[in-house]
mmCIF file with all atom_site columns, C-alpha atoms in Angstrom:
data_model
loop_
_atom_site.group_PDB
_atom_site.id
_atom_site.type_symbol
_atom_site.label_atom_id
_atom_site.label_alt_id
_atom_site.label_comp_id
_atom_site.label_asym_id
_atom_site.label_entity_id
_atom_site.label_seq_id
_atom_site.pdbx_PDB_ins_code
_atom_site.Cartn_x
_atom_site.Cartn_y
_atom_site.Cartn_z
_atom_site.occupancy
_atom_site.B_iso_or_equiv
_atom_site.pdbx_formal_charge
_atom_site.auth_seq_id
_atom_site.auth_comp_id
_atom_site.auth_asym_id
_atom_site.auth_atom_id
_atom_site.pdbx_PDB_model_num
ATOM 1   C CA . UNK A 1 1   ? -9.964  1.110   -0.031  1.00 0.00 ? 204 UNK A CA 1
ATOM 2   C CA . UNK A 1 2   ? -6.469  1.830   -1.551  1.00 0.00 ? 205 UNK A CA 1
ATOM 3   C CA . UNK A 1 3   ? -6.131  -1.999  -3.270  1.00 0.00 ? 206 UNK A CA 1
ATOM 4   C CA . UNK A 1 4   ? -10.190 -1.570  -4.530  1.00 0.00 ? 207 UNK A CA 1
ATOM 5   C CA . UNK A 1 5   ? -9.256  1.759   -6.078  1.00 0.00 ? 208 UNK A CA 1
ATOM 6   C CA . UNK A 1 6   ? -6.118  0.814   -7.846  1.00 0.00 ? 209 UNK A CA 1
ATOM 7   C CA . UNK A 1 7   ? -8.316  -2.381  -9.418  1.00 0.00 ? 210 UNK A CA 1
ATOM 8   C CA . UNK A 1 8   ? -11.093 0.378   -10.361 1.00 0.00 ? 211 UNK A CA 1
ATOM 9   C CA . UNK A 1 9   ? -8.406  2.383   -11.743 1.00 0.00 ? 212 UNK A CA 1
ATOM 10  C CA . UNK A 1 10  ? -7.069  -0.166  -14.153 1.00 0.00 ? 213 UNK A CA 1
ATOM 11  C CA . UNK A 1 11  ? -10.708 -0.852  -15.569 1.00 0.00 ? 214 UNK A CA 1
ATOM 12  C CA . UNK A 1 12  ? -11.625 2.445   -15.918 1.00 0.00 ? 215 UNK A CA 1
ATOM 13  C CA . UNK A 1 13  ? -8.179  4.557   -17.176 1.00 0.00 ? 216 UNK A CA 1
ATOM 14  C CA . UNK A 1 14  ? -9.592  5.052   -20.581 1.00 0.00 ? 217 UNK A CA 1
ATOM 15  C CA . UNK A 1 15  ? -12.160 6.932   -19.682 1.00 0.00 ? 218 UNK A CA 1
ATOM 16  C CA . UNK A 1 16  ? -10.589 10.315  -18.669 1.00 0.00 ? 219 UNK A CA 1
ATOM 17  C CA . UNK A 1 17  ? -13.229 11.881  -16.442 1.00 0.00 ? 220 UNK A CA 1
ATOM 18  C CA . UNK A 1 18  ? -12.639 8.942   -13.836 1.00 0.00 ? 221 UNK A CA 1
ATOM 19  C CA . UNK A 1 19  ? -9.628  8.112   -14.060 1.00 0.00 ? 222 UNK A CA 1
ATOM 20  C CA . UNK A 1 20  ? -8.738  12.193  -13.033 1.00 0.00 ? 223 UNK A CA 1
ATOM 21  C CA . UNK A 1 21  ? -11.058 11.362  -10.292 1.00 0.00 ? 224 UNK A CA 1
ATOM 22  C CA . UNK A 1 22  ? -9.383  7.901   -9.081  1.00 0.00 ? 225 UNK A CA 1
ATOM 23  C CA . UNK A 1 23  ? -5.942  9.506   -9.285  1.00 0.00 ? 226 UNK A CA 1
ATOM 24  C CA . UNK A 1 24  ? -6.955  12.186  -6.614  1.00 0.00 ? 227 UNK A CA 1
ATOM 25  C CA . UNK A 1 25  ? -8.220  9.837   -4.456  1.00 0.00 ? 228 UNK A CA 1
ATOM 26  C CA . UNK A 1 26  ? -5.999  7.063   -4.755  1.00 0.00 ? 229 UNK A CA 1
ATOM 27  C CA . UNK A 1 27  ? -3.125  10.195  -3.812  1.00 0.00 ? 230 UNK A CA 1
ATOM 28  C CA . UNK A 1 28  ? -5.016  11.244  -0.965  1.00 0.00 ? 231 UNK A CA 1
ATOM 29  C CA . UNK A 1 29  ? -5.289  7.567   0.340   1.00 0.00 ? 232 UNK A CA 1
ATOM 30  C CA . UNK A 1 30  ? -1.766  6.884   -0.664  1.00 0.00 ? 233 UNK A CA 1
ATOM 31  C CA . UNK A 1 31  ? -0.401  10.163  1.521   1.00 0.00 ? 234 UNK A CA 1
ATOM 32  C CA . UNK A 1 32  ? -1.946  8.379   4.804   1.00 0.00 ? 235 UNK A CA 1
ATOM 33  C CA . UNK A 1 33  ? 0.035   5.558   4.131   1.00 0.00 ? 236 UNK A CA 1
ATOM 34  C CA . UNK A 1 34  ? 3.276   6.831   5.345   1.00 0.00 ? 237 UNK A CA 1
ATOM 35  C CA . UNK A 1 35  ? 1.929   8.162   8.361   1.00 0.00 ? 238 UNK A CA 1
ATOM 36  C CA . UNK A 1 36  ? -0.145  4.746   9.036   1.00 0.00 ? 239 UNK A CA 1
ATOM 37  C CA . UNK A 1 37  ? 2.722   3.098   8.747   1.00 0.00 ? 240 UNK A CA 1
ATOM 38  C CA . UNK A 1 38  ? 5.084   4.961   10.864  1.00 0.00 ? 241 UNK A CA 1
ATOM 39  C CA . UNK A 1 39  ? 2.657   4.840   13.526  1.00 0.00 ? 242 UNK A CA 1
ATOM 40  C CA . UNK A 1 40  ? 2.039   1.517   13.632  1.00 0.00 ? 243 UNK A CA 1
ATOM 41  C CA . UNK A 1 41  ? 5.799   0.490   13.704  1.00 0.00 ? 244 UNK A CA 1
ATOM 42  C CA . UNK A 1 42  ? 6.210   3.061   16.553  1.00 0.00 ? 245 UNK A CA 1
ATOM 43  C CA . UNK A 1 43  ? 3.512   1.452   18.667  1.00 0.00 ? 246 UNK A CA 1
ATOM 44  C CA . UNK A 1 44  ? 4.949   -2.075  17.637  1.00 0.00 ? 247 UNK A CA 1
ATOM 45  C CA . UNK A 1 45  ? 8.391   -0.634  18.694  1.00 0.00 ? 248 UNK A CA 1
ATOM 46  C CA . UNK A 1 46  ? 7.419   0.871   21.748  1.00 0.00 ? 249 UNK A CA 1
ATOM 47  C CA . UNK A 1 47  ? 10.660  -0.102  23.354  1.00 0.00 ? 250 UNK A CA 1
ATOM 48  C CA . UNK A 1 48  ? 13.053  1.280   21.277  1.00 0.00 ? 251 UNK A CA 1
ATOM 49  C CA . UNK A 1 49  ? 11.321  4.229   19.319  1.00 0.00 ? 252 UNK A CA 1
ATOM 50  C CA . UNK A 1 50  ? 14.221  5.488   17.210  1.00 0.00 ? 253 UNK A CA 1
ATOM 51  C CA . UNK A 1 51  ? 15.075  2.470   15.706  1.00 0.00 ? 254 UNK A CA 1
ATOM 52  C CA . UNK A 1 52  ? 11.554  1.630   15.127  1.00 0.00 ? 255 UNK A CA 1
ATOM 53  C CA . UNK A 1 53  ? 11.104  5.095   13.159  1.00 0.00 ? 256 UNK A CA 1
ATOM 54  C CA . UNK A 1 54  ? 14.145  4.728   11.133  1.00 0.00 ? 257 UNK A CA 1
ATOM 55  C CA . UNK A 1 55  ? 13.131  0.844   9.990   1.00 0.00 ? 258 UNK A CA 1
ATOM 56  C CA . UNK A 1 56  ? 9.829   2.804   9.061   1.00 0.00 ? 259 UNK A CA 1
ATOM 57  C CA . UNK A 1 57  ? 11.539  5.500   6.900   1.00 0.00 ? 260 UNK A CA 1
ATOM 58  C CA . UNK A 1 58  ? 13.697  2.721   5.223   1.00 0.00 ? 261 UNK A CA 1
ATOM 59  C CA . UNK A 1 59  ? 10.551  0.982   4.209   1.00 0.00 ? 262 UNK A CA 1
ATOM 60  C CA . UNK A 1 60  ? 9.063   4.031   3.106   1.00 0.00 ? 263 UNK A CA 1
ATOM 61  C CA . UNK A 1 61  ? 12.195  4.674   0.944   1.00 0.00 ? 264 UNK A CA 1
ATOM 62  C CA . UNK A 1 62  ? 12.572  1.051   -0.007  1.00 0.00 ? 265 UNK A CA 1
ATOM 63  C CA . UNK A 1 63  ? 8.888   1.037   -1.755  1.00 0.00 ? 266 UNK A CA 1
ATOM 64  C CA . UNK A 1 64  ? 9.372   5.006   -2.887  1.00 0.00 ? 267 UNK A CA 1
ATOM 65  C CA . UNK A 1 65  ? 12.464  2.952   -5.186  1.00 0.00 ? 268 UNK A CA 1
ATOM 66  C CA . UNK A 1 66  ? 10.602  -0.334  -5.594  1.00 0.00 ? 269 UNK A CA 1
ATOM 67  C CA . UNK A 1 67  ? 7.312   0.539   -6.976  1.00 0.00 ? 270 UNK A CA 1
ATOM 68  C CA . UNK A 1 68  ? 8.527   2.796   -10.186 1.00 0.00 ? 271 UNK A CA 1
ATOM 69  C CA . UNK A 1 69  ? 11.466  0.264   -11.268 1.00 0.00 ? 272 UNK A CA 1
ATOM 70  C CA . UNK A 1 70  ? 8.750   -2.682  -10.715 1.00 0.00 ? 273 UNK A CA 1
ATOM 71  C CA . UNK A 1 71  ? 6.161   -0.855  -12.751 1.00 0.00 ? 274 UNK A CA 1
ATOM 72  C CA . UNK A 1 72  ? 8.573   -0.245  -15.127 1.00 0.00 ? 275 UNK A CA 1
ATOM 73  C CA . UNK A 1 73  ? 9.609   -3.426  -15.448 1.00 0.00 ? 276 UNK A CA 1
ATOM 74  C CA . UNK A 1 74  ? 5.808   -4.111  -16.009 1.00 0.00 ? 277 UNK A CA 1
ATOM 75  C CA . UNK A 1 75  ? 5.939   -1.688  -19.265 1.00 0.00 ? 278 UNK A CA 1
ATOM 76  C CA . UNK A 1 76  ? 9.197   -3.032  -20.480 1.00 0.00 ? 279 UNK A CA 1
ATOM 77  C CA . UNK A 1 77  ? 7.770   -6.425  -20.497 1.00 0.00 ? 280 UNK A CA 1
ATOM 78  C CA . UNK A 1 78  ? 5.211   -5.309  -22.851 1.00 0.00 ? 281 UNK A CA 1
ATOM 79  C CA . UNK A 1 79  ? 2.131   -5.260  -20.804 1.00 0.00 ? 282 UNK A CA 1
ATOM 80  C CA . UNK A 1 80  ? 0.762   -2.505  -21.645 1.00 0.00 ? 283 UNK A CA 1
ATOM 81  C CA . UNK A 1 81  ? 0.275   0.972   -20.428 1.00 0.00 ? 284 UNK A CA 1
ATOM 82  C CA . UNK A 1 82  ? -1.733  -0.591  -17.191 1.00 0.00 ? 285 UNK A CA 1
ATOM 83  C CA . UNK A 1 83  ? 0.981   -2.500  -16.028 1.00 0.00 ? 286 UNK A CA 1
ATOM 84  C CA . UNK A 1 84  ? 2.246   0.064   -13.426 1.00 0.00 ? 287 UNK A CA 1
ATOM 85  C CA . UNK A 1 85  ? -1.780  0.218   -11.961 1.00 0.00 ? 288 UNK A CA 1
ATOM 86  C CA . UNK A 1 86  ? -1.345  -3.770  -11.785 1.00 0.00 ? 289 UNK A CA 1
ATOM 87  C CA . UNK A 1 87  ? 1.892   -3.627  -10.327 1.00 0.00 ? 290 UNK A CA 1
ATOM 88  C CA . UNK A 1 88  ? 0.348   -1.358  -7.874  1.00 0.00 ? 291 UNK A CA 1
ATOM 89  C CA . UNK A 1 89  ? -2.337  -3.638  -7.157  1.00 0.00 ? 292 UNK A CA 1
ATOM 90  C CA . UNK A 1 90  ? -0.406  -6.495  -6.657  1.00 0.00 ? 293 UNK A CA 1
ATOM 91  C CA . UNK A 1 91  ? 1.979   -4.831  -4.513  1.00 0.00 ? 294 UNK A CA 1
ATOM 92  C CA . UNK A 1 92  ? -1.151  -3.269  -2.437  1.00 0.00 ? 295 UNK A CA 1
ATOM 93  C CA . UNK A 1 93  ? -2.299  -6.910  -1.685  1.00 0.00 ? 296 UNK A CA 1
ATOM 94  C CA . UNK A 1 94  ? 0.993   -7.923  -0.409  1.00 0.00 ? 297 UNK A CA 1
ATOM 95  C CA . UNK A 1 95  ? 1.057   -5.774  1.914   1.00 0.00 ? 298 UNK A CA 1
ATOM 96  C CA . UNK A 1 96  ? -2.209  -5.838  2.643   1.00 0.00 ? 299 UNK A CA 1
ATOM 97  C CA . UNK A 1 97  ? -1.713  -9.767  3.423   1.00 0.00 ? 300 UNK A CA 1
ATOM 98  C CA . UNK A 1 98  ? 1.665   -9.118  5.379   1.00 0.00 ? 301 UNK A CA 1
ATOM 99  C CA . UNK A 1 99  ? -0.476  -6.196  7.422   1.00 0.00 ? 302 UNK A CA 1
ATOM 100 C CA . UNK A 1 100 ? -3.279  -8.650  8.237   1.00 0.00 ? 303 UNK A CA 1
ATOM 101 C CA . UNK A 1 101 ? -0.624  -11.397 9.261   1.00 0.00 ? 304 UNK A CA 1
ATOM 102 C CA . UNK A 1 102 ? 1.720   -9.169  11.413  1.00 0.00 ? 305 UNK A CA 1
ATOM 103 C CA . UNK A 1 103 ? -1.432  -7.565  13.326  1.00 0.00 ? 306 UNK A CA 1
ATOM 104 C CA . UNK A 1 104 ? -2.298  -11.088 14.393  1.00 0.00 ? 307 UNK A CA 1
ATOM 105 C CA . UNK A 1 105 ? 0.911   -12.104 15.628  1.00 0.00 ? 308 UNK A CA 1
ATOM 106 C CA . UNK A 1 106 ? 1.108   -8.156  17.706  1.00 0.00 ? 309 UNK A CA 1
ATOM 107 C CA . UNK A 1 107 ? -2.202  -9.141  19.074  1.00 0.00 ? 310 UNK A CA 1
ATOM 108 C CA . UNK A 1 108 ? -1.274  -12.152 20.165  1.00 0.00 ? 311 UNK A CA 1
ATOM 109 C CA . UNK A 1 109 ? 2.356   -10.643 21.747  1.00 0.00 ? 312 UNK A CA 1
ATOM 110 C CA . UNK A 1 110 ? 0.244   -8.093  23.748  1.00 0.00 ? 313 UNK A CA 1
ATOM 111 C CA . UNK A 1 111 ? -2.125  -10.828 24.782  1.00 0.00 ? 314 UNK A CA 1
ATOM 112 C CA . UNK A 1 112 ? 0.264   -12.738 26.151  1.00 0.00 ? 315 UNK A CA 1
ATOM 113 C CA . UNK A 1 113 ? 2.027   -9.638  27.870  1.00 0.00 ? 316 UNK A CA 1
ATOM 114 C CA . UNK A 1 114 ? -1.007  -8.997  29.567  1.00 0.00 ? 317 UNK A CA 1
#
């Protein structure tokens, strides 16, 4: 939902009713992120917890500094006031990709634990 709503964002921003509407719900899918994420590394890390949750914060940091400097990066270039929405997107499907690749491999580790 969170990479189809930043794509629906960029086509419909000029139109002010929806975009207001996208931007609430693309916060309120965003703020599950962190949480998603921190519980998925735990259970990943089951071993050693702490060190698991600390690698999660990091990342959490790391993309809280990424994502504005990339998007700005996206308006200095000169492509236009969207570029931060397709920065977004494009970062969204990264780690969408590295989510679907990682959960294979963790199935696979538990399968062959088991």
């Amino acid at each position: 939902l969170l990479l189809t709503g930043w794509f629906v964002l960029a086509l419909v921003a000029s139109h002010p009713f929806w975009l207001i509407v996208l931007v609430l719900f693309q916060g309120f899918l965003s703020f599950g992120v962190g949480s998603t994420l921190i519980t998925r590394v735990l259970y990943a890390a089951s071993g050693a917890p702490t060190m698991g949750g600390s690698y999660a914060t990091a990342a959490l940091n790391i993309g809280a500094a990424a994502g504005p400097v990339l998007g700005a990066l996206g308006l200095a270039t000169g492509l236009g006031l969207l570029a931060p929405v397709w920065v977004a997107s494009v970062l969204t499907a990264i780690a969408l990709v590295i989510m679907l690749l990682t959960r294979r491999a963790l199935t696979k580790t538990a399968a062959e634990a088991n």
